[in-house]
């Protein structure tokens, strides 16, 4: 089995680095506080993105997934940060399943900010954005909000702790050169102002090449073109994109990681490397799972962390940004690696790293999204025991759940020790009626 991501650094320490090589080394480890470790008290954290193509951002995630994404903060916000969530996450039945049947330690209900119930998963695009904006404007105070990908609307600017333009700029793939040295990023082979310009281009490019919508996330705007026919299909798919599209050098790597970090709002506190996950993908770059495994290590990660701690993240901090995030990196060998995407926002992996570091999870985890159709009793009898903390049948750790009209949707991590047990546990969930493209692909893939 290919070695997969371990929790290598905590509070500024790395196994092979001396304290003099680190940025602000912390002398004494302490209990991990999740998001509260990096944000001022009473921060409202909204793990959310504009829907559609609002605020110069491309988001192809369906509304039901947006509900799950936002709900992850309820697990890892810590004692001093409030989680901003959509209404289904606060449903009494949902809360009861999470806390009583799965045994998940959520933040206090009083620390959760519930958006208007008018924002349902049947509403998307401009109307969804309008309702979300109205809800955060009426629910939050000036300077309280941190949002994964902020809105650009002028009337909302006062809500944000960090000027939205700072976060938006850092998250744009086209802006990496501002804080990452050229030698650590793939070559740019082409740049287009929008999808129409890209679709009309006749420039020759090498294959394979990577095509990216520069302001996007979660793989929504990333495709790999293996030949001319695939390039033409991508041009058609992206033809209506209104933001910048770049073509990037394809890197053949030994490892595809997302390296997690935290920059505290208090400038006297150290930058922290929190860990990393292996990103399991298809040969065409499609995302399958993020795997966190405390028992494994990856050759070259120490050098990656050294560059992040000493070069990249101090620059980011000087630009006025703080919080938690993850930078995707392709490791070719111990001394050659490339930073390919930056996520200056919480990621799903942060939740699992939090659970590992607070000793709520001890096994390796592989993330997935699942859907179960059935009654409340069906879900409790068939699925709940498999996610119940400490239960003899536990094979997953659930980090978010919503329930509506007999549909139970959830984010979780499969617990496993080997590639074989990962596939076995994934198949068990499928056999019980859990619908998940990630699980279906994991049981068939040879890329673990």
Short mmCIF file of C-alpha atoms in Angstrom, two decimals:
data_model
loop_
_atom_site.label_atom_id
_atom_site.label_comp_id
_atom_site.label_asym_id
_atom_site.label_seq_id
_atom_site.Cartn_x
_atom_site.Cartn_y
_atom_site.Cartn_z
CA UNK A 1 0.00 0.00 0.00
CA UNK A 2 1.29 3.45 -0.87
CA UNK A 3 2.31 5.38 2.28
CA UNK A 4 -0.34 7.94 3.12
CA UNK A 5 -0.54 11.15 5.09
CA UNK A 6 0.48 11.32 8.73
CA UNK A 7 0.16 14.02 11.34
CA UNK A 8 3.75 15.18 11.27
CA UNK A 9 3.91 18.63 12.83
CA UNK A 10 2.09 20.21 15.74
CA UNK A 11 2.72 23.56 17.42
CA UNK A 12 5.58 24.33 15.08
CA UNK A 13 7.55 21.09 15.48
CA UNK A 14 8.82 18.79 12.76
CA UNK A 15 10.66 15.52 13.43
CA UNK A 16 13.80 16.40 11.47
CA UNK A 17 14.00 20.17 12.00
CA UNK A 18 15.77 22.00 14.76
CA UNK A 19 13.85 24.74 16.56
CA UNK A 20 16.13 27.36 15.01
CA UNK A 21 14.87 26.41 11.56
CA UNK A 22 11.21 26.97 12.43
CA UNK A 23 9.05 30.04 12.57
CA UNK A 24 8.26 30.95 16.20
CA UNK A 25 8.73 27.47 17.78
CA UNK A 26 6.29 26.70 20.60
CA UNK A 27 8.04 25.17 23.62
CA UNK A 28 5.12 23.32 25.20
CA UNK A 29 2.40 21.28 23.44
CA UNK A 30 -1.14 21.96 24.63
CA UNK A 31 -4.68 20.77 23.99
CA UNK A 32 -5.75 21.49 20.44
CA UNK A 33 -8.63 23.99 20.33
CA UNK A 34 -9.68 23.57 16.68
CA UNK A 35 -10.73 26.77 14.92
CA UNK A 36 -10.66 28.59 18.25
CA UNK A 37 -6.88 28.26 18.23
CA UNK A 38 -6.57 30.59 15.25
CA UNK A 39 -9.44 33.10 15.46
CA UNK A 40 -10.50 35.74 17.99
CA UNK A 41 -13.22 34.86 20.46
CA UNK A 42 -16.79 35.20 19.10
CA UNK A 43 -15.69 34.71 15.49
CA UNK A 44 -18.51 33.37 13.30
CA UNK A 45 -17.04 30.80 10.88
CA UNK A 46 -19.05 30.13 7.73
CA UNK A 47 -17.62 27.23 5.74
CA UNK A 48 -19.41 28.30 2.59
CA UNK A 49 -18.93 29.48 -0.98
CA UNK A 50 -20.99 31.71 -3.28
CA UNK A 51 -23.36 29.63 -5.36
CA UNK A 52 -22.97 29.46 -9.15
CA UNK A 53 -20.63 32.22 -10.38
CA UNK A 54 -21.24 34.99 -7.87
CA UNK A 55 -18.36 37.18 -6.63
CA UNK A 56 -16.04 36.00 -9.44
CA UNK A 57 -16.05 32.44 -8.11
CA UNK A 58 -17.10 29.19 -9.79
CA UNK A 59 -18.99 26.77 -7.55
CA UNK A 60 -20.47 23.61 -9.02
CA UNK A 61 -21.31 22.00 -5.66
CA UNK A 62 -25.04 21.17 -5.24
CA UNK A 63 -26.92 22.90 -2.40
CA UNK A 64 -27.32 19.72 -0.34
CA UNK A 65 -23.53 19.38 -0.27
CA UNK A 66 -23.16 23.03 0.75
CA UNK A 67 -25.31 22.23 3.79
CA UNK A 68 -22.98 19.40 4.78
CA UNK A 69 -19.85 21.42 4.17
CA UNK A 70 -21.00 24.24 6.46
CA UNK A 71 -22.01 21.76 9.18
CA UNK A 72 -18.44 20.50 9.60
CA UNK A 73 -17.60 23.53 11.73
CA UNK A 74 -19.97 22.22 14.43
CA UNK A 75 -17.43 19.48 15.12
CA UNK A 76 -14.18 21.45 15.18
CA UNK A 77 -15.00 25.08 16.05
CA UNK A 78 -13.71 24.73 19.60
CA UNK A 79 -14.86 26.69 22.66
CA UNK A 80 -14.67 30.26 21.37
CA UNK A 81 -15.79 30.18 17.71
CA UNK A 82 -19.38 30.06 16.48
CA UNK A 83 -20.32 27.88 13.51
CA UNK A 84 -22.61 29.39 10.87
CA UNK A 85 -24.78 26.61 9.41
CA UNK A 86 -27.82 26.02 7.25
CA UNK A 87 -31.12 25.19 8.91
CA UNK A 88 -31.16 21.37 8.41
CA UNK A 89 -28.01 21.03 10.55
CA UNK A 90 -29.90 22.39 13.54
CA UNK A 91 -32.96 20.17 13.13
CA UNK A 92 -33.64 18.45 16.50
CA UNK A 93 -33.65 15.01 14.88
CA UNK A 94 -30.33 15.67 13.16
CA UNK A 95 -28.75 17.02 16.34
CA UNK A 96 -30.02 14.01 18.31
CA UNK A 97 -28.56 11.51 15.83
CA UNK A 98 -25.20 13.26 15.78
CA UNK A 99 -24.83 13.59 19.55
CA UNK A 100 -26.79 10.67 21.01
CA UNK A 101 -26.50 7.97 18.35
CA UNK A 102 -23.15 8.76 16.71
CA UNK A 103 -21.66 10.19 19.91
CA UNK A 104 -20.15 13.17 18.08
CA UNK A 105 -18.98 16.03 20.29
CA UNK A 106 -20.58 19.12 18.75
CA UNK A 107 -20.23 22.69 19.93
CA UNK A 108 -22.91 24.09 22.23
CA UNK A 109 -26.16 24.87 20.42
CA UNK A 110 -25.87 28.44 21.64
CA UNK A 111 -22.59 28.71 19.67
CA UNK A 112 -24.25 27.73 16.39
CA UNK A 113 -25.70 30.45 14.17
CA UNK A 114 -28.60 29.10 12.14
CA UNK A 115 -29.34 30.70 8.78
CA UNK A 116 -32.90 31.30 7.61
CA UNK A 117 -34.98 28.19 6.88
CA UNK A 118 -35.88 29.90 3.59
CA UNK A 119 -32.48 28.77 2.26
CA UNK A 120 -33.38 25.22 1.22
CA UNK A 121 -31.47 22.76 -0.93
CA UNK A 122 -34.05 23.30 -3.68
CA UNK A 123 -32.74 26.82 -4.24
CA UNK A 124 -29.50 27.54 -6.09
CA UNK A 125 -27.71 30.24 -8.04
CA UNK A 126 -28.61 33.91 -7.68
CA UNK A 127 -31.66 33.31 -5.51
CA UNK A 128 -29.70 31.19 -3.07
CA UNK A 129 -26.99 33.84 -2.83
CA UNK A 130 -29.59 36.54 -2.21
CA UNK A 131 -31.17 34.62 0.65
CA UNK A 132 -27.81 33.71 2.21
CA UNK A 133 -26.64 37.33 2.06
CA UNK A 134 -29.84 38.54 3.69
CA UNK A 135 -29.48 35.94 6.44
CA UNK A 136 -25.85 36.64 7.35
CA UNK A 137 -26.50 40.41 7.24
CA UNK A 138 -29.29 40.04 9.78
CA UNK A 139 -27.55 37.44 11.97
CA UNK A 140 -23.98 38.68 12.32
CA UNK A 141 -22.21 41.69 13.79
CA UNK A 142 -19.61 43.92 12.17
CA UNK A 143 -16.17 42.28 12.04
CA UNK A 144 -17.47 38.90 13.22
CA UNK A 145 -17.54 36.87 10.00
CA UNK A 146 -14.94 34.55 8.50
CA UNK A 147 -16.21 32.89 5.32
CA UNK A 148 -14.35 30.23 3.34
CA UNK A 149 -14.92 32.19 0.12
CA UNK A 150 -16.34 35.64 0.87
CA UNK A 151 -18.97 37.56 -1.05
CA UNK A 152 -17.75 40.74 -2.73
CA UNK A 153 -20.92 42.80 -2.22
CA UNK A 154 -20.10 46.23 -0.85
CA UNK A 155 -22.92 46.23 1.72
CA UNK A 156 -21.51 43.04 3.33
CA UNK A 157 -17.88 44.15 3.64
CA UNK A 158 -18.25 45.40 7.21
CA UNK A 159 -19.20 41.91 8.42
CA UNK A 160 -15.80 40.38 7.62
CA UNK A 161 -12.80 40.24 9.96
CA UNK A 162 -10.37 39.92 7.04
CA UNK A 163 -11.03 42.13 4.00
CA UNK A 164 -12.70 39.80 1.46
CA UNK A 165 -10.34 40.88 -1.29
CA UNK A 166 -7.38 39.45 0.68
CA UNK A 167 -8.94 35.98 0.96
CA UNK A 168 -10.31 36.02 -2.59
CA UNK A 169 -6.91 36.97 -4.00
CA UNK A 170 -5.07 34.27 -2.04
CA UNK A 171 -7.57 31.60 -3.09
CA UNK A 172 -7.22 32.46 -6.78
CA UNK A 173 -4.88 29.98 -8.45
CA UNK A 174 -3.58 32.73 -10.69
CA UNK A 175 -2.18 34.62 -7.67
CA UNK A 176 0.21 31.95 -6.37
CA UNK A 177 3.28 33.81 -7.64
CA UNK A 178 2.64 36.49 -5.00
CA UNK A 179 3.67 34.15 -2.20
CA UNK A 180 5.17 31.01 -3.82
CA UNK A 181 8.53 30.99 -5.60
CA UNK A 182 8.38 30.13 -9.31
CA UNK A 183 10.48 26.99 -8.81
CA UNK A 184 7.76 25.46 -6.65
CA UNK A 185 4.81 25.82 -9.05
CA UNK A 186 4.02 24.09 -12.38
CA UNK A 187 4.58 26.10 -15.55
CA UNK A 188 1.64 28.07 -16.91
CA UNK A 189 1.08 27.07 -20.56
CA UNK A 190 -1.83 29.38 -21.31
CA UNK A 191 -4.12 31.97 -19.73
CA UNK A 192 -7.63 32.95 -20.84
CA UNK A 193 -9.86 35.70 -19.50
CA UNK A 194 -12.97 33.51 -19.56
CA UNK A 195 -14.46 30.29 -20.88
CA UNK A 196 -15.45 31.77 -24.22
CA UNK A 197 -11.90 32.90 -24.98
CA UNK A 198 -10.62 29.47 -23.92
CA UNK A 199 -13.18 27.67 -26.10
CA UNK A 200 -12.15 29.69 -29.15
CA UNK A 201 -8.43 29.14 -28.65
CA UNK A 202 -6.54 27.18 -31.29
CA UNK A 203 -3.19 27.14 -29.46
CA UNK A 204 -1.33 23.85 -29.38
CA UNK A 205 -0.57 22.44 -25.93
CA UNK A 206 1.29 19.32 -24.78
CA UNK A 207 -0.67 16.36 -23.46
CA UNK A 208 -1.48 15.65 -20.77
CA UNK A 209 -2.16 19.17 -19.49
CA UNK A 210 -4.18 20.48 -16.55
CA UNK A 211 -7.00 22.99 -17.16
CA UNK A 212 -8.16 25.04 -14.18
CA UNK A 213 -10.80 27.65 -13.46
CA UNK A 214 -8.55 29.91 -11.40
CA UNK A 215 -11.19 30.82 -8.80
CA UNK A 216 -12.84 27.54 -7.82
CA UNK A 217 -12.56 24.81 -5.20
CA UNK A 218 -12.92 21.09 -4.43
CA UNK A 219 -11.91 20.07 -7.94
CA UNK A 220 -15.00 21.72 -9.45
CA UNK A 221 -12.92 23.67 -11.93
CA UNK A 222 -10.01 21.28 -12.55
CA UNK A 223 -9.74 18.88 -15.48
CA UNK A 224 -6.90 16.89 -17.07
CA UNK A 225 -6.79 16.74 -20.87
CA UNK A 226 -5.05 13.58 -22.07
CA UNK A 227 -5.52 14.30 -25.78
CA UNK A 228 -7.10 16.77 -28.22
CA UNK A 229 -10.54 15.18 -28.01
CA UNK A 230 -10.61 15.59 -24.22
CA UNK A 231 -9.38 19.18 -24.54
CA UNK A 232 -12.24 19.99 -26.90
CA UNK A 233 -14.74 18.44 -24.47
CA UNK A 234 -13.34 20.55 -21.63
CA UNK A 235 -13.56 23.67 -23.79
CA UNK A 236 -17.24 22.97 -24.34
CA UNK A 237 -17.83 22.26 -20.64
CA UNK A 238 -16.08 25.48 -19.53
CA UNK A 239 -17.37 27.72 -22.33
CA UNK A 240 -19.75 29.64 -20.03
CA UNK A 241 -17.22 30.27 -17.25
CA UNK A 242 -16.91 34.00 -16.60
CA UNK A 243 -13.58 33.96 -14.72
CA UNK A 244 -9.95 33.26 -15.67
CA UNK A 245 -8.94 29.84 -16.98
CA UNK A 246 -5.35 28.63 -16.97
CA UNK A 247 -3.59 25.70 -18.62
CA UNK A 248 -0.87 24.22 -16.46
CA UNK A 249 1.98 21.77 -16.82
CA UNK A 250 1.06 18.20 -15.85
CA UNK A 251 3.29 16.82 -13.09
CA UNK A 252 3.82 13.09 -12.63
CA UNK A 253 4.21 12.62 -8.91
CA UNK A 254 4.68 9.97 -6.26
CA UNK A 255 2.29 11.68 -3.85
CA UNK A 256 -0.61 14.12 -4.07
CA UNK A 257 -1.04 15.75 -0.65
CA UNK A 258 -3.06 18.48 0.96
CA UNK A 259 -0.86 19.98 3.68
CA UNK A 260 -2.84 21.59 6.51
CA UNK A 261 -1.69 24.68 8.40
CA UNK A 262 -2.89 27.31 10.84
CA UNK A 263 -1.90 30.97 11.15
CA UNK A 264 -3.16 32.44 14.45
CA UNK A 265 -4.79 35.86 14.43
CA UNK A 266 -2.46 36.79 17.31
CA UNK A 267 0.79 37.74 15.52
CA UNK A 268 2.87 36.69 18.53
CA UNK A 269 1.68 33.08 18.20
CA UNK A 270 3.51 30.59 15.96
CA UNK A 271 2.42 29.42 12.54
CA UNK A 272 1.50 25.74 12.87
CA UNK A 273 1.77 22.83 10.46
CA UNK A 274 -1.14 20.62 11.45
CA UNK A 275 -0.68 17.55 9.27
CA UNK A 276 -1.63 16.38 5.80
CA UNK A 277 -3.74 13.96 3.86
CA UNK A 278 -3.10 11.89 0.77
CA UNK A 279 -5.50 12.80 -2.03
CA UNK A 280 -6.61 9.70 -3.89
CA UNK A 281 -7.59 10.57 -7.45
CA UNK A 282 -8.48 8.89 -10.72
CA UNK A 283 -5.96 8.93 -13.57
CA UNK A 284 -7.86 11.91 -14.98
CA UNK A 285 -7.56 13.85 -11.74
CA UNK A 286 -11.02 13.18 -10.36
CA UNK A 287 -11.13 13.31 -6.56
CA UNK A 288 -11.90 10.02 -4.79
CA UNK A 289 -11.00 10.52 -1.14
CA UNK A 290 -8.82 12.38 1.31
CA UNK A 291 -6.95 9.98 3.57
CA UNK A 292 -5.49 10.87 6.96
CA UNK A 293 -3.33 8.15 8.50
CA UNK A 294 -1.28 8.90 11.64
CA UNK A 295 0.79 5.71 11.18
CA UNK A 296 2.26 6.59 7.78
CA UNK A 297 4.79 9.08 6.53
CA UNK A 298 5.78 10.43 3.13
CA UNK A 299 9.34 11.02 1.98
CA UNK A 300 9.90 14.68 1.28
CA UNK A 301 7.20 16.09 3.55
CA UNK A 302 9.83 17.60 5.88
CA UNK A 303 11.20 19.68 3.00
CA UNK A 304 7.69 20.75 1.98
CA UNK A 305 6.95 21.87 5.53
CA UNK A 306 10.25 23.73 5.73
CA UNK A 307 9.39 25.81 2.65
CA UNK A 308 5.89 26.48 3.95
CA UNK A 309 7.07 27.53 7.40
CA UNK A 310 10.05 29.60 6.35
CA UNK A 311 9.00 31.10 3.01
CA UNK A 312 5.34 30.84 2.02
CA UNK A 313 3.19 31.18 5.13
CA UNK A 314 5.10 34.15 6.62
CA UNK A 315 4.40 36.01 3.35
CA UNK A 316 0.73 35.09 3.61
CA UNK A 317 0.61 36.34 7.18
CA UNK A 318 2.23 39.63 6.13
CA UNK A 319 -0.59 40.09 3.60
CA UNK A 320 -3.10 40.26 6.47
CA UNK A 321 -4.53 36.76 6.36
CA UNK A 322 -4.91 34.31 9.25
CA UNK A 323 -6.87 31.15 9.93
CA UNK A 324 -6.71 27.50 8.85
CA UNK A 325 -6.11 26.22 5.35
CA UNK A 326 -4.56 23.58 3.15
CA UNK A 327 -2.11 23.75 0.25
CA UNK A 328 -2.13 20.95 -2.32
CA UNK A 329 1.34 19.72 -3.23
CA UNK A 330 2.65 17.13 -5.69
CA UNK A 331 5.80 15.39 -4.42
CA UNK A 332 7.96 13.95 -7.20
CA UNK A 333 10.78 12.90 -4.88
CA UNK A 334 12.33 14.05 -1.63
CA UNK A 335 13.75 17.23 -3.15
CA UNK A 336 11.27 18.01 -5.96
CA UNK A 337 7.74 19.15 -5.24
CA UNK A 338 5.17 21.57 -6.64
CA UNK A 339 2.41 23.52 -4.92
CA UNK A 340 -0.59 23.28 -7.22
CA UNK A 341 -3.61 24.72 -5.36
CA UNK A 342 -4.12 26.83 -2.27
CA UNK A 343 -7.14 26.69 0.01
CA UNK A 344 -7.04 29.62 2.41
CA UNK A 345 -10.06 28.29 4.24
CA UNK A 346 -11.02 25.30 6.32
CA UNK A 347 -11.02 21.99 4.44
CA UNK A 348 -12.76 18.70 5.23
CA UNK A 349 -9.38 17.29 6.22
CA UNK A 350 -9.03 19.84 9.00
CA UNK A 351 -12.00 18.21 10.76
CA UNK A 352 -10.39 14.77 10.69
CA UNK A 353 -7.04 16.13 11.84
CA UNK A 354 -8.86 17.83 14.71
CA UNK A 355 -10.50 14.52 15.63
CA UNK A 356 -7.14 12.72 15.57
CA UNK A 357 -5.36 15.36 17.60
CA UNK A 358 -8.09 15.42 20.25
CA UNK A 359 -7.99 11.59 20.39
CA UNK A 360 -11.57 11.17 19.20
CA UNK A 361 -10.37 9.03 16.27
CA UNK A 362 -7.41 6.65 16.31
CA UNK A 363 -7.67 4.83 12.97
CA UNK A 364 -6.85 6.08 9.49
CA UNK A 365 -9.81 7.77 7.78
CA UNK A 366 -10.89 8.06 4.15
CA UNK A 367 -13.43 10.81 3.54
CA UNK A 368 -16.66 10.38 1.59
CA UNK A 369 -20.19 11.74 1.18
CA UNK A 370 -23.10 9.32 1.49
CA UNK A 371 -26.86 9.21 1.05
CA UNK A 372 -29.28 6.81 2.78
CA UNK A 373 -32.95 6.61 1.83
CA UNK A 374 -35.30 5.40 4.53
CA UNK A 375 -37.12 6.07 7.76
CA UNK A 376 -35.64 7.34 10.99
CA UNK A 377 -35.77 3.78 12.41
CA UNK A 378 -34.11 2.35 9.29
CA UNK A 379 -31.25 4.79 9.62
CA UNK A 380 -30.80 4.16 13.35
CA UNK A 381 -30.93 0.37 12.96
CA UNK A 382 -28.77 -0.02 9.85
CA UNK A 383 -26.39 2.92 9.75
CA UNK A 384 -26.08 4.49 13.21
CA UNK A 385 -24.20 1.55 14.84
CA UNK A 386 -21.53 1.78 12.13
CA UNK A 387 -20.85 5.39 13.06
CA UNK A 388 -21.36 5.16 16.82
CA UNK A 389 -18.27 6.27 18.69
CA UNK A 390 -16.79 3.34 20.62
CA UNK A 391 -19.28 0.80 19.26
CA UNK A 392 -17.85 -2.62 18.35
CA UNK A 393 -19.32 -2.21 14.86
CA UNK A 394 -17.96 1.30 14.23
CA UNK A 395 -16.39 1.59 10.78
CA UNK A 396 -16.83 5.32 10.14
CA UNK A 397 -16.56 8.68 11.87
CA UNK A 398 -19.39 11.04 10.89
CA UNK A 399 -18.61 14.78 10.75
CA UNK A 400 -21.82 16.22 9.22
CA UNK A 401 -25.43 15.13 8.74
CA UNK A 402 -28.64 16.50 7.30
CA UNK A 403 -32.09 14.92 7.12
CA UNK A 404 -35.05 15.88 4.97
CA UNK A 405 -37.96 13.91 3.47
CA UNK A 406 -36.52 10.47 4.19
CA UNK A 407 -33.08 11.38 2.83
CA UNK A 408 -30.14 11.16 5.23
CA UNK A 409 -27.03 12.80 3.79
CA UNK A 410 -23.74 12.68 5.62
CA UNK A 411 -20.01 13.33 5.44
CA UNK A 412 -17.81 10.79 7.16
CA UNK A 413 -14.45 9.10 7.18
CA UNK A 414 -14.17 5.32 6.78
CA UNK A 415 -12.00 3.88 9.54
CA UNK A 416 -9.38 1.40 8.33
CA UNK A 417 -5.95 -0.11 8.93
CA UNK A 418 -5.11 -1.52 5.49
CA UNK A 419 -6.19 -0.99 1.90
CA UNK A 420 -8.13 -4.24 2.13
CA UNK A 421 -10.05 -3.15 5.23
CA UNK A 422 -10.81 0.20 3.58
CA UNK A 423 -12.43 -1.56 0.62
CA UNK A 424 -14.21 -4.03 2.89
CA UNK A 425 -15.74 -1.28 5.04
CA UNK A 426 -16.71 0.75 1.98
CA UNK A 427 -18.47 -2.28 0.50
CA UNK A 428 -20.29 -2.93 3.77
CA UNK A 429 -21.79 0.57 3.71
CA UNK A 430 -22.83 0.12 0.08
CA UNK A 431 -24.46 -3.23 0.87
CA UNK A 432 -26.56 -1.54 3.58
CA UNK A 433 -27.95 0.94 1.06
CA UNK A 434 -25.58 3.88 1.37
CA UNK A 435 -25.29 5.62 -2.00
CA UNK A 436 -21.88 7.14 -2.65
CA UNK A 437 -19.88 7.53 -5.86
CA UNK A 438 -16.70 7.76 -3.76
CA UNK A 439 -17.38 4.47 -1.98
CA UNK A 440 -18.32 2.75 -5.23
CA UNK A 441 -15.07 3.84 -6.84
CA UNK A 442 -12.92 3.06 -3.78
CA UNK A 443 -13.97 -0.59 -3.73
CA UNK A 444 -12.84 -0.94 -7.37
CA UNK A 445 -9.73 1.24 -7.50
CA UNK A 446 -6.16 -0.03 -7.46
CA UNK A 447 -4.82 3.46 -6.66
CA UNK A 448 -4.62 2.98 -2.87
#
